[in-house]
XYZ file of C-alpha atoms in Angstrom:
679
model
C 36.197 -23.738 -43.341
C 39.354 -24.264 -41.253
C 40.067 -21.674 -38.600
C 43.457 -20.733 -40.076
C 41.802 -19.853 -43.420
C 39.363 -17.512 -41.722
C 42.189 -15.788 -39.864
C 44.223 -15.466 -43.063
C 41.403 -13.560 -44.818
C 41.066 -10.917 -42.081
C 42.336 -7.472 -42.880
C 45.237 -6.047 -40.824
C 42.818 -3.543 -39.256
C 40.490 -6.349 -38.114
C 43.375 -8.337 -36.685
C 44.640 -5.255 -34.804
C 41.131 -4.583 -33.458
C 40.895 -8.135 -32.099
C 44.292 -7.862 -30.440
C 43.248 -4.622 -28.754
C 39.990 -6.225 -27.641
C 41.941 -8.997 -25.936
C 43.890 -6.445 -23.923
C 42.483 -5.033 -20.737
C 42.369 -1.287 -20.121
C 45.932 -1.398 -18.805
C 47.344 -2.914 -21.994
C 47.923 -6.492 -20.898
C 46.894 -9.548 -22.873
C 46.076 -12.865 -21.168
C 49.306 -14.343 -22.533
C 51.328 -11.488 -21.069
C 49.631 -11.932 -17.694
C 50.353 -15.653 -17.646
C 53.955 -14.965 -18.622
C 54.333 -12.737 -15.549
C 52.949 -15.311 -13.114
C 56.205 -17.259 -12.744
C 58.154 -14.036 -12.269
C 55.729 -12.989 -9.537
C 56.064 -16.354 -7.797
C 59.853 -16.173 -7.881
C 59.816 -12.682 -6.412
C 57.348 -13.205 -3.579
C 57.270 -16.964 -2.963
C 60.561 -18.623 -2.057
C 59.191 -22.028 -3.031
C 59.366 -20.887 -6.669
C 63.051 -19.906 -6.432
C 64.587 -23.287 -7.093
C 67.500 -24.739 -8.999
C 67.017 -25.812 -12.614
C 67.698 -29.443 -13.489
C 67.515 -31.206 -16.835
C 68.064 -34.693 -18.233
C 69.556 -37.419 -16.048
C 70.191 -35.014 -13.173
C 66.527 -33.989 -13.223
C 65.461 -37.641 -13.009
C 67.815 -38.314 -10.087
C 66.529 -35.269 -8.163
C 62.956 -36.286 -8.963
C 63.577 -39.768 -7.533
C 65.006 -38.260 -4.343
C 61.881 -36.170 -3.789
C 59.616 -39.127 -4.509
C 61.654 -41.213 -2.045
C 61.209 -38.483 0.582
C 57.402 -38.598 0.219
C 57.307 -42.394 0.332
C 59.720 -42.523 3.278
C 57.514 -40.077 5.212
C 54.535 -42.386 4.677
C 56.673 -45.432 5.558
C 57.574 -43.903 8.944
C 53.903 -43.714 9.856
C 53.444 -47.446 9.409
C 56.843 -48.556 10.732
C 57.863 -45.987 13.349
C 61.071 -46.432 15.291
C 62.377 -44.597 18.320
C 60.889 -41.097 18.010
C 64.261 -39.326 17.934
C 65.562 -41.666 15.246
C 62.600 -41.233 12.918
C 62.401 -37.462 13.393
C 66.171 -37.026 12.952
C 66.165 -39.070 9.739
C 63.180 -37.087 8.441
C 64.861 -33.767 9.273
C 68.180 -34.908 7.806
C 66.502 -35.655 4.477
C 64.626 -32.373 4.728
C 67.831 -30.359 5.159
C 69.670 -32.272 2.424
C 66.862 -31.736 -0.105
C 66.580 -28.068 0.834
C 70.182 -27.487 -0.256
C 69.498 -29.523 -3.363
C 66.455 -27.405 -4.205
C 67.240 -23.840 -3.093
C 70.256 -21.774 -4.206
C 72.047 -19.483 -1.769
C 70.472 -16.403 -3.343
C 67.294 -15.610 -5.261
C 69.477 -13.733 -7.726
C 72.764 -14.466 -9.385
C 74.098 -16.752 -12.064
C 74.122 -19.885 -9.885
C 70.332 -19.938 -9.722
C 69.930 -19.749 -13.516
C 72.563 -22.323 -14.455
C 71.232 -25.757 -15.398
C 72.377 -28.828 -13.412
C 74.688 -26.684 -11.282
C 75.307 -26.934 -7.535
C 78.246 -24.924 -6.124
C 80.877 -26.923 -4.245
C 80.080 -25.166 -0.986
C 76.418 -26.197 -1.237
C 77.477 -29.801 -1.734
C 79.586 -29.557 1.415
C 76.746 -27.971 3.429
C 74.257 -30.592 2.214
C 76.694 -33.387 3.133
C 77.446 -31.882 6.556
C 73.735 -31.572 7.311
C 73.055 -35.168 6.308
C 76.080 -36.483 8.262
C 75.069 -34.565 11.419
C 71.536 -35.914 11.485
C 72.281 -39.446 10.356
C 75.145 -39.789 12.857
C 72.465 -39.083 15.454
C 70.165 -41.681 13.834
C 72.784 -44.451 13.902
C 74.065 -43.616 17.405
C 70.743 -42.573 18.880
C 70.451 -45.210 21.602
C 73.981 -44.582 22.878
C 73.418 -40.817 22.974
C 70.112 -41.228 24.805
C 71.777 -43.551 27.346
C 74.586 -41.014 28.048
C 72.322 -37.986 28.058
C 74.157 -34.697 28.541
C 77.552 -36.454 28.478
C 78.195 -35.797 24.799
C 81.568 -36.492 23.234
C 83.463 -33.597 21.579
C 82.564 -35.068 18.168
C 78.869 -35.121 19.068
C 79.018 -31.527 20.287
C 80.724 -30.490 17.037
C 78.196 -32.364 14.905
C 75.352 -30.827 16.912
C 76.701 -27.314 16.335
C 77.160 -28.043 12.621
C 73.649 -29.487 12.387
C 72.107 -26.394 14.017
C 74.043 -23.954 11.812
C 73.352 -25.880 8.606
C 69.645 -26.019 9.491
C 69.548 -22.260 10.056
C 71.171 -21.625 6.672
C 68.723 -24.022 4.985
C 65.882 -22.091 6.601
C 67.302 -18.775 5.361
C 67.217 -20.101 1.808
C 63.775 -21.684 1.933
C 61.936 -19.300 4.245
C 63.892 -16.070 4.699
C 66.292 -14.203 6.933
C 63.896 -12.771 9.587
C 63.025 -16.124 11.175
C 66.729 -17.054 11.239
C 67.499 -13.754 12.974
C 64.814 -14.431 15.590
C 66.049 -17.996 16.182
C 69.676 -16.812 16.387
C 68.719 -14.213 18.990
C 67.055 -16.921 21.076
C 70.124 -19.172 20.749
C 72.424 -16.343 21.875
C 70.169 -15.759 24.886
C 70.292 -19.483 25.691
C 74.098 -19.371 25.584
C 74.068 -16.787 28.391
C 71.984 -19.142 30.530
C 73.506 -22.585 29.935
C 76.741 -24.190 28.722
C 77.449 -24.985 25.064
C 77.154 -28.722 25.683
C 73.818 -28.357 27.471
C 72.404 -26.120 24.720
C 73.577 -28.429 21.948
C 72.027 -31.377 23.753
C 68.711 -29.559 24.257
C 68.510 -28.090 20.766
C 69.816 -30.970 18.654
C 69.610 -34.254 20.561
C 66.326 -34.058 22.473
C 62.729 -34.297 21.328
C 62.185 -30.732 22.553
C 64.457 -28.917 20.089
C 64.832 -29.093 16.317
C 63.142 -32.500 16.250
C 60.494 -31.360 18.702
C 56.745 -30.829 18.493
C 56.690 -28.840 15.213
C 58.703 -31.512 13.346
C 56.517 -34.188 14.889
C 53.425 -32.430 13.493
C 55.137 -32.028 10.128
C 56.077 -35.708 9.922
C 52.809 -37.117 11.262
C 50.309 -34.770 9.627
C 51.525 -31.881 7.503
C 53.493 -33.835 4.897
C 50.522 -36.163 4.294
C 48.079 -33.308 3.830
C 50.496 -31.454 1.552
C 50.749 -34.580 -0.595
C 46.948 -34.858 -0.553
C 46.732 -31.240 -1.743
C 49.122 -32.010 -4.597
C 46.980 -34.953 -5.723
C 43.789 -32.911 -5.366
C 45.197 -30.101 -7.500
C 46.133 -32.759 -10.037
C 42.427 -33.497 -10.537
C 41.862 -29.940 -11.811
C 39.727 -28.896 -8.871
C 41.156 -25.351 -8.855
C 39.720 -24.623 -12.306
C 36.411 -26.159 -11.200
C 36.306 -23.838 -8.184
C 36.896 -20.767 -10.369
C 34.171 -21.806 -12.823
C 31.809 -22.585 -9.934
C 32.409 -19.140 -8.418
C 31.797 -17.559 -11.837
C 28.475 -19.344 -12.149
C 27.407 -18.122 -8.699
C 28.537 -14.498 -8.649
C 30.087 -13.544 -11.985
C 26.983 -11.770 -13.322
C 26.275 -9.709 -10.188
C 27.435 -6.149 -9.578
C 31.232 -6.181 -9.540
C 31.011 -9.914 -10.207
C 34.695 -10.684 -10.897
C 35.724 -9.442 -7.453
C 33.090 -11.624 -5.822
C 34.321 -14.506 -7.950
C 37.810 -13.861 -6.543
C 36.480 -14.044 -2.974
C 34.474 -17.234 -3.519
C 37.108 -19.040 -5.596
C 39.872 -18.127 -3.134
C 37.752 -19.426 -0.256
C 37.190 -22.700 -2.117
C 40.819 -23.027 -3.227
C 41.866 -22.237 0.333
C 40.318 -25.532 1.395
C 43.023 -27.252 -0.647
C 46.074 -25.011 -0.230
C 47.253 -23.013 2.767
C 49.706 -20.769 0.908
C 48.734 -17.082 0.807
C 51.109 -16.174 -2.026
C 50.422 -19.397 -3.939
C 46.650 -18.858 -3.765
C 47.023 -15.214 -4.801
C 49.032 -16.094 -7.890
C 47.024 -19.199 -8.870
C 43.534 -17.700 -8.754
C 44.721 -14.114 -9.220
C 46.133 -14.795 -12.666
C 42.512 -15.447 -13.722
C 40.443 -13.151 -11.486
C 42.588 -9.990 -11.358
C 42.452 -9.315 -15.137
C 38.682 -9.911 -14.980
C 38.343 -7.378 -12.169
C 40.368 -4.770 -14.018
C 38.256 -5.182 -17.161
C 35.122 -4.648 -15.063
C 36.460 -1.321 -13.816
C 38.258 -2.008 -10.552
C 41.511 -0.144 -10.027
C 44.668 -2.314 -10.073
C 45.389 -1.663 -6.379
C 41.881 -2.761 -5.404
C 41.866 -5.805 -7.698
C 45.183 -7.059 -6.320
C 44.032 -6.362 -2.768
C 40.813 -8.354 -3.155
C 42.697 -11.417 -4.324
C 45.394 -11.087 -1.652
C 42.916 -10.631 1.206
C 40.756 -13.529 0.045
C 43.712 -15.828 -0.640
C 45.216 -15.132 2.779
C 42.004 -16.467 4.287
C 42.839 -19.846 2.780
C 44.982 -20.600 5.819
C 41.938 -20.426 8.087
C 39.544 -22.293 5.782
C 38.776 -25.884 6.833
C 39.206 -28.729 6.193
C 42.957 -28.464 5.440
C 43.745 -24.893 6.618
C 47.367 -23.825 7.013
C 50.139 -25.963 8.438
C 49.892 -24.157 11.770
C 46.454 -25.679 12.336
C 48.079 -29.111 12.632
C 50.350 -27.711 15.324
C 47.294 -26.634 17.285
C 46.559 -30.288 17.902
C 49.843 -30.422 19.823
C 49.549 -27.129 21.691
C 45.851 -26.588 22.462
C 44.513 -28.038 25.700
C 40.901 -27.891 26.841
C 39.522 -29.223 30.138
C 37.746 -32.563 29.756
C 38.234 -32.507 25.967
C 40.513 -34.537 23.712
C 41.671 -32.001 21.139
C 41.804 -33.487 17.649
C 42.197 -31.883 14.253
C 38.489 -32.419 13.640
C 37.767 -30.511 16.872
C 39.872 -27.562 15.677
C 38.604 -27.580 12.081
C 34.969 -27.579 13.226
C 35.580 -24.548 15.438
C 37.321 -22.747 12.609
C 34.333 -22.968 10.249
C 32.256 -20.049 11.562
C 35.154 -17.566 11.904
C 36.353 -18.461 8.388
C 32.891 -17.992 6.857
C 32.536 -14.624 8.612
C 36.002 -13.586 7.380
C 35.073 -14.175 3.751
C 31.644 -12.637 4.317
C 33.361 -9.455 5.508
C 35.499 -9.235 2.354
C 32.420 -9.984 0.224
C 30.533 -7.089 1.834
C 33.416 -4.685 1.177
C 33.640 -5.791 -2.456
C 29.874 -5.405 -2.924
C 29.828 -1.870 -1.528
C 32.829 -0.874 -3.666
C 31.070 -2.180 -6.776
C 27.805 -0.395 -5.974
C 29.597 2.841 -5.171
C 31.406 2.834 -8.519
C 28.449 1.423 -10.501
C 30.455 -1.585 -11.653
C 28.710 -4.288 -13.618
C 29.299 -8.025 -13.783
C 30.183 -10.404 -16.586
C 27.395 -10.984 -19.160
C 25.453 -14.088 -18.170
C 25.871 -15.678 -21.605
C 29.651 -15.727 -21.074
C 29.364 -17.668 -17.821
C 28.810 -21.359 -17.083
C 25.462 -22.423 -15.644
C 25.668 -23.605 -12.053
C 23.638 -26.829 -12.110
C 25.025 -28.309 -15.344
C 28.530 -27.471 -14.127
C 27.930 -28.893 -10.654
C 26.219 -32.047 -11.907
C 29.034 -32.610 -14.382
C 32.090 -31.890 -12.243
C 30.726 -31.986 -8.700
C 32.315 -35.389 -8.216
C 35.659 -33.545 -7.906
C 34.521 -32.610 -4.389
C 34.403 -36.269 -3.315
C 38.007 -36.283 -1.960
C 37.179 -33.314 0.285
C 33.929 -34.936 1.417
C 35.808 -38.152 2.178
C 38.478 -36.204 4.076
C 35.926 -34.374 6.243
C 34.101 -37.609 7.051
C 37.273 -39.552 7.833
C 38.678 -36.761 10.000
C 35.691 -37.212 12.316
C 35.851 -41.015 12.398
C 39.472 -42.099 11.887
C 43.004 -40.830 12.495
C 44.377 -37.853 10.577
C 47.000 -39.985 8.832
C 44.440 -42.515 7.650
C 42.091 -39.711 6.536
C 44.810 -38.032 4.447
C 45.962 -41.274 2.787
C 42.445 -42.520 2.070
C 41.331 -39.132 0.702
C 44.400 -39.145 -1.556
C 43.271 -42.506 -2.924
C 39.811 -41.054 -3.590
C 41.424 -38.142 -5.473
C 43.282 -40.588 -7.731
C 40.069 -42.508 -8.452
C 38.125 -39.293 -9.073
C 40.614 -38.166 -11.703
C 39.788 -41.246 -13.770
C 36.266 -39.922 -14.478
C 37.489 -37.092 -16.715
C 35.584 -37.525 -19.971
C 33.047 -35.969 -22.352
C 29.581 -35.689 -20.787
C 26.271 -34.309 -22.026
C 23.967 -32.707 -19.445
C 20.949 -30.482 -20.098
C 21.764 -30.305 -23.828
C 25.256 -28.995 -22.980
C 28.296 -31.047 -23.944
C 31.294 -30.760 -21.625
C 34.707 -31.718 -22.953
C 36.958 -32.277 -19.967
C 40.716 -32.087 -20.143
C 41.835 -35.708 -19.866
C 45.254 -34.329 -18.967
C 43.885 -34.141 -15.417
C 43.663 -37.924 -15.199
C 46.277 -39.142 -12.729
C 48.208 -41.896 -14.470
C 51.444 -43.470 -13.197
C 53.568 -40.541 -14.327
C 51.257 -37.947 -12.761
C 51.059 -40.055 -9.603
C 54.789 -39.653 -9.128
C 54.543 -36.000 -10.197
C 52.179 -35.417 -7.271
C 54.535 -37.201 -4.871
C 57.385 -34.998 -6.084
C 55.272 -31.846 -5.846
C 54.170 -32.758 -2.322
C 57.777 -33.288 -1.230
C 58.868 -29.964 -2.700
C 56.002 -28.146 -0.994
C 56.928 -29.788 2.310
C 60.459 -28.373 2.323
C 59.524 -24.800 3.241
C 57.017 -25.803 5.912
C 59.279 -28.529 7.300
C 62.403 -26.407 7.629
C 60.328 -23.657 9.258
C 59.052 -26.253 11.743
C 62.645 -27.290 12.522
C 63.697 -23.721 13.324
C 60.455 -23.101 15.207
C 61.492 -26.049 17.385
C 64.699 -24.183 18.263
C 62.711 -21.133 19.381
C 60.201 -23.199 21.365
C 63.027 -25.125 23.061
C 64.780 -21.952 24.239
C 61.495 -20.517 25.499
C 60.713 -23.593 27.584
C 64.233 -24.450 28.856
C 65.390 -20.966 29.839
C 62.204 -19.651 31.436
C 62.020 -16.667 29.098
C 58.434 -17.616 28.273
C 57.342 -17.108 31.885
C 59.170 -13.792 31.971
C 57.356 -12.600 28.846
C 54.023 -13.667 30.323
C 54.737 -11.689 33.481
C 55.692 -8.610 31.441
C 52.556 -8.688 29.264
C 50.257 -9.253 32.236
C 51.967 -6.407 34.079
C 51.733 -3.958 31.182
C 48.086 -4.825 30.550
C 47.242 -4.241 34.178
C 45.156 -7.402 34.184
C 42.746 -5.958 31.585
C 41.944 -8.517 28.901
C 41.249 -6.042 26.105
C 44.694 -4.473 26.618
C 46.386 -7.886 26.664
C 44.565 -8.790 23.440
C 45.738 -5.580 21.780
C 49.369 -6.109 22.844
C 49.228 -9.715 21.649
C 47.813 -8.581 18.306
C 50.662 -6.103 17.803
C 53.248 -8.740 18.702
C 51.766 -11.264 16.259
C 51.619 -8.780 13.377
C 55.140 -7.445 13.939
C 56.585 -10.932 14.286
C 54.608 -12.166 11.291
C 56.148 -9.544 9.019
C 59.223 -11.698 8.664
C 58.350 -15.038 10.230
C 56.136 -17.543 8.363
C 52.793 -18.507 9.836
C 54.007 -21.853 11.159
C 56.915 -20.450 13.163
C 54.914 -17.389 14.172
C 52.220 -19.590 15.654
C 54.740 -21.718 17.571
C 56.314 -18.618 19.126
C 52.974 -17.057 20.035
C 51.540 -20.372 21.257
C 54.385 -20.691 23.754
C 54.463 -17.034 24.837
C 51.288 -14.985 24.349
C 48.583 -17.667 24.212
C 49.324 -18.703 27.844
C 48.810 -15.044 28.843
C 45.315 -15.036 27.398
C 44.552 -18.440 28.916
C 45.670 -17.135 32.323
C 43.126 -14.319 31.824
C 40.317 -16.885 31.417
C 40.200 -17.050 27.617
C 39.465 -20.678 26.592
C 42.463 -22.453 25.098
C 41.008 -22.885 21.601
C 39.990 -19.204 21.444
C 43.406 -18.023 22.687
C 45.265 -20.098 20.108
C 42.888 -19.066 17.311
C 43.500 -15.438 18.288
C 47.269 -15.659 17.805
C 46.816 -17.847 14.718
C 44.638 -15.242 12.991
C 46.931 -12.322 13.662
C 49.945 -14.286 12.531
C 48.190 -14.832 9.206
C 47.141 -11.230 8.512
C 50.812 -10.243 8.441
C 50.762 -11.506 4.836
C 48.582 -8.526 3.888
C 49.734 -5.978 6.460
C 52.380 -3.482 5.215
C 55.297 -2.994 5.173
C 55.953 -6.736 4.627
C 52.764 -7.968 2.937
C 53.929 -10.675 0.533
C 50.466 -11.783 -0.628
C 49.441 -8.190 -1.307
C 52.662 -7.489 -3.177
C 52.152 -10.605 -5.309
C 48.642 -9.384 -6.108
C 49.962 -5.947 -7.017
C 52.552 -7.468 -9.341
C 49.846 -9.310 -11.293
C 47.512 -6.288 -11.283
C 50.229 -3.796 -12.206
C 49.421 -1.528 -9.251
C 51.307 0.097 -6.405
C 52.492 -2.561 -3.904
C 52.022 -0.321 -0.858
C 48.569 0.896 -1.923
C 47.584 -2.712 -2.615
C 48.768 -3.674 0.870
C 46.743 -0.943 2.573
C 43.684 -1.814 0.480
C 44.060 -5.489 1.430
C 44.288 -4.557 5.117
C 41.127 -2.464 4.778
C 39.282 -5.248 2.942
C 40.307 -7.820 5.544
C 38.928 -5.744 8.407
C 37.019 -8.863 9.468
C 40.340 -10.527 10.296
C 40.974 -7.794 12.862
C 37.499 -8.113 14.398
C 36.777 -11.847 14.499
C 39.717 -12.776 16.800
C 38.493 -10.271 19.395
C 34.985 -11.708 19.162
C 36.419 -15.215 19.670
C 38.383 -14.132 22.735
C 35.627 -12.029 24.287
C 32.758 -14.339 23.360
C 33.902 -17.966 22.845
C 30.455 -18.871 21.493
C 31.958 -18.156 18.059
C 34.171 -21.222 18.461
C 31.357 -23.274 20.021
C 32.731 -23.271 23.577
C 30.243 -23.350 26.482
C 27.391 -22.122 24.319
C 23.932 -22.865 22.959
C 22.537 -22.774 19.422
C 20.699 -19.523 20.215
C 23.915 -17.834 21.360
C 25.692 -18.940 18.174
C 22.881 -17.470 16.031
C 23.065 -14.260 18.042
C 26.811 -13.888 17.595
C 26.558 -14.590 13.860
C 23.948 -11.848 13.438
C 25.789 -9.280 15.556
C 29.104 -10.072 13.873
C 27.661 -9.696 10.368
C 25.906 -6.448 11.254
C 29.067 -5.180 12.917
C 31.170 -5.975 9.851
C 28.570 -4.327 7.622
C 28.736 -1.184 9.755
C 32.524 -1.050 9.599
C 32.450 -1.761 5.848
C 30.038 1.150 5.357
C 32.365 3.389 7.330
C 35.460 2.341 5.407
C 33.805 2.520 1.972
C 31.757 5.646 2.740
C 28.793 4.073 0.986
C 25.683 2.009 1.602
C 22.837 2.867 -0.786
C 24.294 6.340 -1.262
C 27.449 8.296 -0.452
C 27.865 8.778 3.316
C 29.211 11.870 5.034
C 31.777 11.653 7.792
C 29.278 11.957 10.699
C 27.314 8.949 9.438
C 30.512 7.005 8.662
C 31.735 7.582 12.219
C 28.331 6.501 13.572
C 28.473 3.291 11.507
C 32.041 2.610 12.679
C 31.065 3.143 16.323
C 28.130 0.791 15.915
C 30.317 -1.861 14.323
C 32.874 -1.651 17.112
C 30.150 -1.880 19.784
C 29.013 -5.162 18.301
C 32.472 -6.653 18.871
C 32.040 -6.557 22.643
C 29.493 -9.078 23.948
C 26.624 -7.802 26.049
C 23.027 -6.668 25.660
C 23.832 -2.976 26.085
C 26.708 -2.932 23.583
C 24.720 -5.032 21.100
C 21.684 -2.739 21.381
C 23.823 0.376 20.906
C 25.648 -1.185 17.974
C 22.530 -2.403 16.194
C 20.888 0.977 16.738
C 23.849 2.939 15.387
C 24.260 0.766 12.277
C 20.488 0.821 11.727
C 20.428 4.639 11.823
C 23.340 4.806 9.362
C 21.548 2.448 6.940
C 18.282 4.396 7.293
C 20.021 7.704 6.524
C 21.616 6.141 3.466
C 18.237 4.844 2.232
C 16.617 8.272 2.659
C 19.465 9.940 0.796
C 19.198 7.347 -1.983
C 15.466 7.974 -2.446
C 16.031 11.718 -2.558
C 18.700 11.277 -5.222
C 16.338 9.090 -7.285
C 13.521 11.652 -6.896
C 15.800 14.501 -8.027
C 16.937 12.465 -11.020
């Protein structure tokens, strides 16, 4: 009998009962949740606040974005003078930013179809003219150096101002305020002509190291991510996580942690990951019994970790290749990604422990096993979707980053062709052939990659301004002297001050720009105090990332709260508590570089893994107030003290920490047995 006939014969009471069953305990249906996703993205992710185009205009804009992606690849194979290629890349970047982002997130201009205000057309044209004048007169300008003509000074000023406004639209006001403050400081130190030359016409300013990393690496990996998402790998990751952890205690929250870790390998966007996986996992968590604030916090904390999850990580990781120096070592992206593996695994392990204890404390169950996919049939059927990532990891260790990204993109296109019906273990899988990348979807991915590059690229351009001022005015050395002086030469104090600086700066500055600022100011402080370069840069990288879940400006947490329907501030504080590992691991890296495989042995790595896990378990017990039973404050404080002791390397601190956490666990076990006996 056709489905519509069965539905027609249901009584109104039965239909109402089914509708209520589809709703979670907070009155939201799956359709309503999906409907809110775009609104959440527009509120918390500036990349979603774009102009609306239709018809011929839409096709023209689409072609421009596709051209941008192809031109970026072209420059890798046919590079010109470095200033010419970077200036042309940045000019296109600025022009497309004005084409894509309205002046305000609100207002009628944003909602009107095929509408660009006249002043935006002028700004886009001025930006393009400024940069492409430099491109076509590059050799003459380089030959004359500081002797700029009045026209070149004017165009340089216009180019800087237009770039700052483009950054405000795509990224936000805080980073523009920071960059403007640095420019004003530079004006007190040097003449207008000298500053314009340094900031606009040299390879140390706007078109400096961050733009170089964006052009050579970031744009290619963003395009690769767009193609990989086109294969449907995100849905595969969610189903894989469900098969692994969905049936366990508090399963949906564990699914959120695992799926966000897997999706983080593809995308480095905290808010994007939160919304993408959160639209599926947060309703599941709420139905299981988690409070909205906790459900949103789990997804936000896990999704934020995507920026530290190899092989792709966040855009800032590509900048590390440019900034990190190690004695007798050639620093490559493969070198950095390998050393990021253990900290990333421990980060997600810490969140997993917190989620597990919360579920046990509240007696939360998982999803019935019969409603979940089986791991091996699923993996054998769709495991081939992992081939692009496997190819990328292999190629990153054997070939250049550019070649690895392009070749892995080709593998992703080939992989998508295998979408079909398959029968494994008596189970028939019907795959969505809409995930096959045909010609149209190929260009869709190029367009999507270009759009995703805008925010990162324009942030890199403004980060170049900040880095240029720091290096040309000597303010970086002054800041180093101040921090060393305040810390009194004590490393733990310098680490704490650096952490505070990173978090405060990260509240309004995106990860990419935050890392550039900290890499040129605070990381040298830690290196001067004998912290290895990779550990120092990882330290500032981590604390720049956690700003996405640290109130008062915790965009990933607020996006999670919007989907969950909870309090944004409570969600932010819960996310900070869940991500306690992110506040511990950087200190372990700085104090004991064995975590990032520097000057160490296999035994030392095993030791640090064990002590770190036990330490995080102790702190999780203290924060949750639960292990196998409810814990009183004396035992919680003992567990917290033990966890903190295990941060600091040394036999005495490790012995004290292991002993304290062991006592706390033993007390909890005794209490649990007594409770069972009384019951």
